[in-house]
XYZ file of N, CA and C in Angstrom:
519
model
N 114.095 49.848 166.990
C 114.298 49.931 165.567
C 115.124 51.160 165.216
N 114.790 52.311 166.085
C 114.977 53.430 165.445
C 116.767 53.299 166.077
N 117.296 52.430 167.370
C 118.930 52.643 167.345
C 119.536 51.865 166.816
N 118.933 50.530 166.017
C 119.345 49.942 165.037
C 119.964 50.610 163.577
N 118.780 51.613 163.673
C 118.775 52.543 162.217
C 120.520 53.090 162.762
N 120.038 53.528 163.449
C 121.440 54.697 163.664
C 122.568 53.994 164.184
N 122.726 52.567 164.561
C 123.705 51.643 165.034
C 124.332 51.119 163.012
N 123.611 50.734 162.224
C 123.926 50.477 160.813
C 124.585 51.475 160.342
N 123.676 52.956 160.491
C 124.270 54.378 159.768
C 125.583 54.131 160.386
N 126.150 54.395 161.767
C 127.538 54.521 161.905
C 128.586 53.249 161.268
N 127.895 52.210 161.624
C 128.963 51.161 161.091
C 129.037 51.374 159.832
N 128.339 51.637 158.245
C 128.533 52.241 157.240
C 129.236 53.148 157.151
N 129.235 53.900 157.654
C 130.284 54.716 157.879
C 131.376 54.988 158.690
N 131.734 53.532 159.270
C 132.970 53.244 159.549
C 134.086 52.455 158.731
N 133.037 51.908 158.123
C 133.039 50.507 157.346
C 133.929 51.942 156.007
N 132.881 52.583 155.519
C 133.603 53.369 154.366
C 134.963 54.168 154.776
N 135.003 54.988 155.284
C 136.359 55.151 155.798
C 137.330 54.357 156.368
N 137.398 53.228 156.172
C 138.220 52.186 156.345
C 138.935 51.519 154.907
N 137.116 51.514 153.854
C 137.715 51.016 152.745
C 138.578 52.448 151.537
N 138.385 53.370 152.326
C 138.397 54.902 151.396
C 139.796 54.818 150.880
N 141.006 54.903 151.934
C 142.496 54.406 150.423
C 142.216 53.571 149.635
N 141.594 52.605 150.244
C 141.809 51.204 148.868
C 141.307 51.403 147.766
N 140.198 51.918 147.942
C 139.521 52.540 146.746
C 140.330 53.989 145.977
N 140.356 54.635 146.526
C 141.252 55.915 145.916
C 142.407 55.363 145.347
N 143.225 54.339 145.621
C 144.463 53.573 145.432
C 144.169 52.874 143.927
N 142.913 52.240 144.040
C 142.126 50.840 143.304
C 141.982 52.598 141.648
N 141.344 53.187 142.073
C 141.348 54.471 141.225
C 142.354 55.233 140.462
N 142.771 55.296 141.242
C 144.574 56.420 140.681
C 145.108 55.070 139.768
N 145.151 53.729 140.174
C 145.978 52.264 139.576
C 144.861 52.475 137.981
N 143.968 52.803 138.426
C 142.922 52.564 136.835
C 143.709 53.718 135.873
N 143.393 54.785 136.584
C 143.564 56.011 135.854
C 144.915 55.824 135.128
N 146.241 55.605 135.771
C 147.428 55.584 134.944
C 146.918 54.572 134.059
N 145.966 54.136 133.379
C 146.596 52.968 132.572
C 145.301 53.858 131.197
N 144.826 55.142 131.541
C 144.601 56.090 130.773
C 145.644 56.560 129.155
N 145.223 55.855 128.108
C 146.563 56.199 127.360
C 146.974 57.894 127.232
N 146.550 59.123 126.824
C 146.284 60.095 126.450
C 146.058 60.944 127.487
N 146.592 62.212 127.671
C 145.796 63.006 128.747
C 145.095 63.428 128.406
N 143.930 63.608 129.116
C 142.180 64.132 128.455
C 142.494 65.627 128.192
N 141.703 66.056 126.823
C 141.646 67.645 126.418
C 141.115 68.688 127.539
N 140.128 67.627 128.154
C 138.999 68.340 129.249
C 138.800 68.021 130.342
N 139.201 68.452 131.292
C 138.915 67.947 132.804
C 137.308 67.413 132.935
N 136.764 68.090 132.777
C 135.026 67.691 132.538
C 134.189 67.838 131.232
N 133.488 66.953 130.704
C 132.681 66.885 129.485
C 131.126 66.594 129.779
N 130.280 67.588 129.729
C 129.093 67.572 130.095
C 128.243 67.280 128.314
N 127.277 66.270 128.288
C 126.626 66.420 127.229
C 124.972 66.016 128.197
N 124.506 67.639 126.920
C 122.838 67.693 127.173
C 122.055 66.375 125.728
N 121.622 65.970 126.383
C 120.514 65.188 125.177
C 119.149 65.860 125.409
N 118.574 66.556 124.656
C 117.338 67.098 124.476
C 116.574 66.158 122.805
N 115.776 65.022 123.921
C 115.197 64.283 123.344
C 113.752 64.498 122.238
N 113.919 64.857 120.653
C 112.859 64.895 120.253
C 112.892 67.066 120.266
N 113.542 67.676 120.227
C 113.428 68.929 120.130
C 114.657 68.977 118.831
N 113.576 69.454 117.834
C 114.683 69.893 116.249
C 115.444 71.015 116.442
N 116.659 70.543 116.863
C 117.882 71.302 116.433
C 117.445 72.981 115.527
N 117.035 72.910 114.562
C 116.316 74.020 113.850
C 115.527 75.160 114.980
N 114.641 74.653 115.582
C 113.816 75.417 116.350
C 114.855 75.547 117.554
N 115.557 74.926 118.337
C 116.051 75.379 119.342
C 117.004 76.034 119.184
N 117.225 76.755 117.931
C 118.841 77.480 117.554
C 117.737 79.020 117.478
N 116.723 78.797 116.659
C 115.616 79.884 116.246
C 115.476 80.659 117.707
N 114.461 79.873 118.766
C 114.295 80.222 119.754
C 115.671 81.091 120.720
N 116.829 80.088 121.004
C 118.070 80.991 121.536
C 118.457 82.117 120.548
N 118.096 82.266 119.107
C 118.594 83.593 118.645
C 117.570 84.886 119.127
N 115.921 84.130 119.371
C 115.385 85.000 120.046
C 115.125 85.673 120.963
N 116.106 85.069 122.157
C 116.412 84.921 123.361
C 115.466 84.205 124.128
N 114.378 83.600 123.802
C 113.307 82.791 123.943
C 113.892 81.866 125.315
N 115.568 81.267 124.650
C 115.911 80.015 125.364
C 117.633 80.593 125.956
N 117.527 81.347 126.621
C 118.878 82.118 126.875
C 119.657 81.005 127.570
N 119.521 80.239 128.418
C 120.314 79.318 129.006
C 121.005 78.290 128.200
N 119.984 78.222 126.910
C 120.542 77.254 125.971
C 121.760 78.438 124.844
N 121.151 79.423 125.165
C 122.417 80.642 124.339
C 123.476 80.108 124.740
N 123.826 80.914 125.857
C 124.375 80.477 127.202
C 125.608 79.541 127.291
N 124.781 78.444 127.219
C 125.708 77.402 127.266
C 126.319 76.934 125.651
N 125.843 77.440 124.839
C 126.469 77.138 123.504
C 127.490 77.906 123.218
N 127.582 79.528 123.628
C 128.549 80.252 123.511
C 129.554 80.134 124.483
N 129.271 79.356 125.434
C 130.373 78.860 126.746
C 131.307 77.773 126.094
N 130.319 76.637 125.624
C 131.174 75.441 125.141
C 131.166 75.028 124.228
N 130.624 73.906 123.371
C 130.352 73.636 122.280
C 129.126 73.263 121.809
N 128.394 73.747 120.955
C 127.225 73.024 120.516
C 126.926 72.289 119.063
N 126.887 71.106 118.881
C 126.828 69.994 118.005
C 125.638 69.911 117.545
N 125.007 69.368 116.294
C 123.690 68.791 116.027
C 124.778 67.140 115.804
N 123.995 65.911 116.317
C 124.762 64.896 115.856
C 122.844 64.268 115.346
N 123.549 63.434 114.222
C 122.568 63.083 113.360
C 121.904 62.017 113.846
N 120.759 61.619 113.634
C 120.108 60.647 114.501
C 119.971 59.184 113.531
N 119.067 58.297 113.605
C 119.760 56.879 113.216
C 118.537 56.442 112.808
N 118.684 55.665 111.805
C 117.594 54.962 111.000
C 117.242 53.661 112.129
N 115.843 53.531 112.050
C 114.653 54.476 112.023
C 115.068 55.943 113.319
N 114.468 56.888 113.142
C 114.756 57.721 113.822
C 113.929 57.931 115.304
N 114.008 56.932 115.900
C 113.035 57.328 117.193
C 113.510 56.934 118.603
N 113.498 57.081 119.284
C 113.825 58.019 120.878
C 115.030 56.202 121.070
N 114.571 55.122 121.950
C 115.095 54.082 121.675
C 116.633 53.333 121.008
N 116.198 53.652 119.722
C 117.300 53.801 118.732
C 118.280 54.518 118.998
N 117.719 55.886 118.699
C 118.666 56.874 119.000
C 119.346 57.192 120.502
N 118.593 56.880 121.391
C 119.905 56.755 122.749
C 120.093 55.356 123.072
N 120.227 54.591 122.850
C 121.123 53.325 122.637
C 122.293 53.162 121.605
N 122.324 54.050 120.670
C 123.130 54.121 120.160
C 123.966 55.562 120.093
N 123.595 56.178 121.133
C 124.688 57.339 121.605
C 125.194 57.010 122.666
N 124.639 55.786 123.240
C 124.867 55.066 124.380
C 126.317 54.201 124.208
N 125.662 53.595 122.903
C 127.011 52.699 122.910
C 127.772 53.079 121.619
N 127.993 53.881 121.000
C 128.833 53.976 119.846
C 128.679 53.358 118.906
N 127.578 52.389 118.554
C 127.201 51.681 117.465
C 125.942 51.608 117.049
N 125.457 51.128 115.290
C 124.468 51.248 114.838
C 123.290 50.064 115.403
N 122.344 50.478 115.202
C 121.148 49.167 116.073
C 121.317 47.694 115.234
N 122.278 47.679 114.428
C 122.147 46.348 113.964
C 123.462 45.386 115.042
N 123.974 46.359 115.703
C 125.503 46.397 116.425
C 124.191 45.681 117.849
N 123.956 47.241 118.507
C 123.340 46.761 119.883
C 121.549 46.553 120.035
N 121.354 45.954 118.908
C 119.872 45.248 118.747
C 118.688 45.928 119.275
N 118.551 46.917 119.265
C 117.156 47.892 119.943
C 117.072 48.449 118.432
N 115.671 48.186 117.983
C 115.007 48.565 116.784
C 113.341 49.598 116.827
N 113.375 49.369 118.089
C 112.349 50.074 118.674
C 111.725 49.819 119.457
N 110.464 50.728 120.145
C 110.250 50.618 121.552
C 109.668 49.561 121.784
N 108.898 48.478 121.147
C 108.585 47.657 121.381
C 109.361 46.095 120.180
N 108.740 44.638 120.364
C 109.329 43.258 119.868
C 108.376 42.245 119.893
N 108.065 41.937 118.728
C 107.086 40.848 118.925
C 107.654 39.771 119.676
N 106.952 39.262 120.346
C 107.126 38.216 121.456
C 106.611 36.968 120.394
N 107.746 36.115 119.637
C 107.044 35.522 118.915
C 106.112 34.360 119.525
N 106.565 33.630 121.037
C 105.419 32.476 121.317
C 104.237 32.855 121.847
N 104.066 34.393 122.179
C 102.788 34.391 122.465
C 102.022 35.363 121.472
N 102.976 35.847 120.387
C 102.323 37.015 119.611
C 101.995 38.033 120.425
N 102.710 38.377 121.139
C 101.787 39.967 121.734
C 103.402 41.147 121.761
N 103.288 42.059 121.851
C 104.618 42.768 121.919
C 105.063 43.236 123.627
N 106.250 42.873 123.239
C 107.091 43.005 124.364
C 108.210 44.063 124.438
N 108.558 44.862 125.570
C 109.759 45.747 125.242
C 111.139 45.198 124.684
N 112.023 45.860 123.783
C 112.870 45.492 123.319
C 113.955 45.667 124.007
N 113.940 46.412 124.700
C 115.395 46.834 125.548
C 115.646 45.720 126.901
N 114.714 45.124 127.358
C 114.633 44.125 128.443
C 113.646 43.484 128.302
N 114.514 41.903 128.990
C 113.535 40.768 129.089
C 113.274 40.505 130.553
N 112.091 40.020 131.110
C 111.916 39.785 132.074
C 111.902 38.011 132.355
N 112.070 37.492 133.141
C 112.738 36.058 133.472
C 112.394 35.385 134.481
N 111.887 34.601 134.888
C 111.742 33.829 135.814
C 112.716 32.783 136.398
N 113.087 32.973 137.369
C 114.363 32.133 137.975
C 113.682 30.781 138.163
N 114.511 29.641 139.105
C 114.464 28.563 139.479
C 113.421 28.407 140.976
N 113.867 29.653 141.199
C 113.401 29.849 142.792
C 111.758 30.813 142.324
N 111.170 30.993 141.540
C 110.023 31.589 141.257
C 110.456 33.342 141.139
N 111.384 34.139 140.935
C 111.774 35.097 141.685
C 111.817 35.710 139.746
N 111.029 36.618 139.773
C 111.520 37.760 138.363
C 112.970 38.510 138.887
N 113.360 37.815 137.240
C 114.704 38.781 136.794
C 114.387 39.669 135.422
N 114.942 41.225 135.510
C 115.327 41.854 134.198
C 116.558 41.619 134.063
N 116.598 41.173 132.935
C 117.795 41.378 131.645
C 117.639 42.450 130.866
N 118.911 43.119 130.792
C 118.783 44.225 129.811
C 119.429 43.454 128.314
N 118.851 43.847 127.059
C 118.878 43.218 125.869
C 119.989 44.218 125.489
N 120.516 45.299 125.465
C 121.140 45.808 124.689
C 122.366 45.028 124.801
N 122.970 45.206 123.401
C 124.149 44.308 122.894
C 125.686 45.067 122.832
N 125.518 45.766 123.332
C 126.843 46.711 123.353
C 127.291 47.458 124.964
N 128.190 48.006 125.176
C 128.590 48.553 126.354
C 128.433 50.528 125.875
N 127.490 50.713 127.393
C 127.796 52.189 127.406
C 128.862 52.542 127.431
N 129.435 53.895 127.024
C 130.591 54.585 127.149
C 130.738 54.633 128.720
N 130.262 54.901 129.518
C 130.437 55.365 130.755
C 131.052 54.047 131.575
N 130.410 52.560 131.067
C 131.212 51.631 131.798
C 132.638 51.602 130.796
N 133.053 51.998 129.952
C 134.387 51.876 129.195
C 135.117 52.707 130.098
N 134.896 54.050 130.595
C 135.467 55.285 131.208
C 135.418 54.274 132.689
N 134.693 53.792 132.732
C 134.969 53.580 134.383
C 136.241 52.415 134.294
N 136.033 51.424 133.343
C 137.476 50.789 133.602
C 138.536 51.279 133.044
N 138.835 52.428 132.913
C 139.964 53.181 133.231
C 139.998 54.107 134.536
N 138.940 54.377 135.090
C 139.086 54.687 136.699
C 138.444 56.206 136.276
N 137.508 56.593 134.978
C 136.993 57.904 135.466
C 135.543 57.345 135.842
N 135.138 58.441 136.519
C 133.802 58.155 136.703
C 133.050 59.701 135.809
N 131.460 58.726 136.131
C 130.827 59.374 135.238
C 129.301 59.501 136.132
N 128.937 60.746 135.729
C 127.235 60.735 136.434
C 126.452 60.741 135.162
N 125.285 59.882 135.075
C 124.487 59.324 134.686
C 122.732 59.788 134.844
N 122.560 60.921 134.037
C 121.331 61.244 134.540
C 119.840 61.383 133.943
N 119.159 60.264 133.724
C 117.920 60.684 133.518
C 117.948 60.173 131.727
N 119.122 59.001 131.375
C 118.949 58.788 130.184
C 118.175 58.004 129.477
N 117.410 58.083 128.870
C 116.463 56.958 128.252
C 116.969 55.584 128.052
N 116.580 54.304 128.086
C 116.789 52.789 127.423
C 118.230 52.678 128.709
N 117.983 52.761 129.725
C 118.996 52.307 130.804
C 119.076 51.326 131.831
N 117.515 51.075 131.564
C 117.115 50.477 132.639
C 117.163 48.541 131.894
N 118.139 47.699 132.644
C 118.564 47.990 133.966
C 119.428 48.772 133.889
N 119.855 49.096 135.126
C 121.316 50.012 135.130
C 122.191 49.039 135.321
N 123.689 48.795 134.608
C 124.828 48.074 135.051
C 125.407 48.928 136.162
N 126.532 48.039 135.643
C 127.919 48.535 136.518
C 128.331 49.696 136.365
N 128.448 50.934 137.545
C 128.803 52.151 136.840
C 129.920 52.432 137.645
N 131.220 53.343 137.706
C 131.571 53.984 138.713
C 131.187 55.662 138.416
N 130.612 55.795 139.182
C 130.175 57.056 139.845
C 128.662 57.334 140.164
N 127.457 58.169 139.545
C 126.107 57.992 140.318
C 125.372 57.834 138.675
């Protein structure tokens, strides 16, 4: 078992350095079709879920939160306004996708399940195939920014964002 393990590891990694121009090629072909040259080589955004803007400006003037100083006097720091109704769900699904919840249909954390009356999550449905086999569907009705950026060939890392699951198609992690 164990030179199987390590017979797969190398062919994976023969296998990738084989496909590595095509892909870098398949990349650079995305990227020119970029209209604009970007302002910023890299754009990092923090989401600090459920912490009022108010208190976390209070705290960094006290030095309480110096890293959050820190990084505000490095780059930019925004309050962006949050979305009727105002709760966790809503609001990153729709920083997710650039539109209001009537756009990408998440109204909150949960959905009445109308044939059985009981509530169900709103962001995914779960499914039963032909073959007996559960599928998730993700319900949201709009495209993340990050798959828009990827079909132009940037990639994007993806970390730890609420209402994601499933995960699509991404290029990068």
């Amino acid at each position: 078992t164990s030179f199987l393990a390590v017979l797969n590891a190398v062919a994976l990694s023969m296998l990738s350095l084989l496909i590595w121009p095509f892909v870098s090629a398949r990349r650079a072909l995305l990227r020119s079709r970029v209209p604009n040259r970007p302002l910023a080589k890299r754009v990092v955004v923090l989401g600090l879920d459920g912490l009022s803007p108010a208190i976390a400006a209070r705290l960094a003037a006290e030095g309480r939160m110096p890293r959050l100083a820190a990084l505000a006097r490095s780059g930019t720091l925004a309050e962006l306004a949050t979305t009727t109704p105002g709760i966790s769900p809503v609001a990153w699904t729709t920083f997710q996708t650039g539109v209001d919840p009537g756009k990408h249909g998440i109204f909150d954390f949960l959905a009445p399940d109308r044939a059985r009356y009981a509530p169900v999550l709103s962001s995914v449905e779960t499914v039963r195939t032909r073959r007996g086999r559960d599928t998730v569907r993700g319900l949201r009705g709009s495209r993340p920014f990050w798959e828009l950026l990827g079909a132009f060939g940037l990639r994007s890392v993806v970390l730890r964002v609420p209402v994601t699951y499933p995960p699509g198609p991404l290029d990068g992690y």
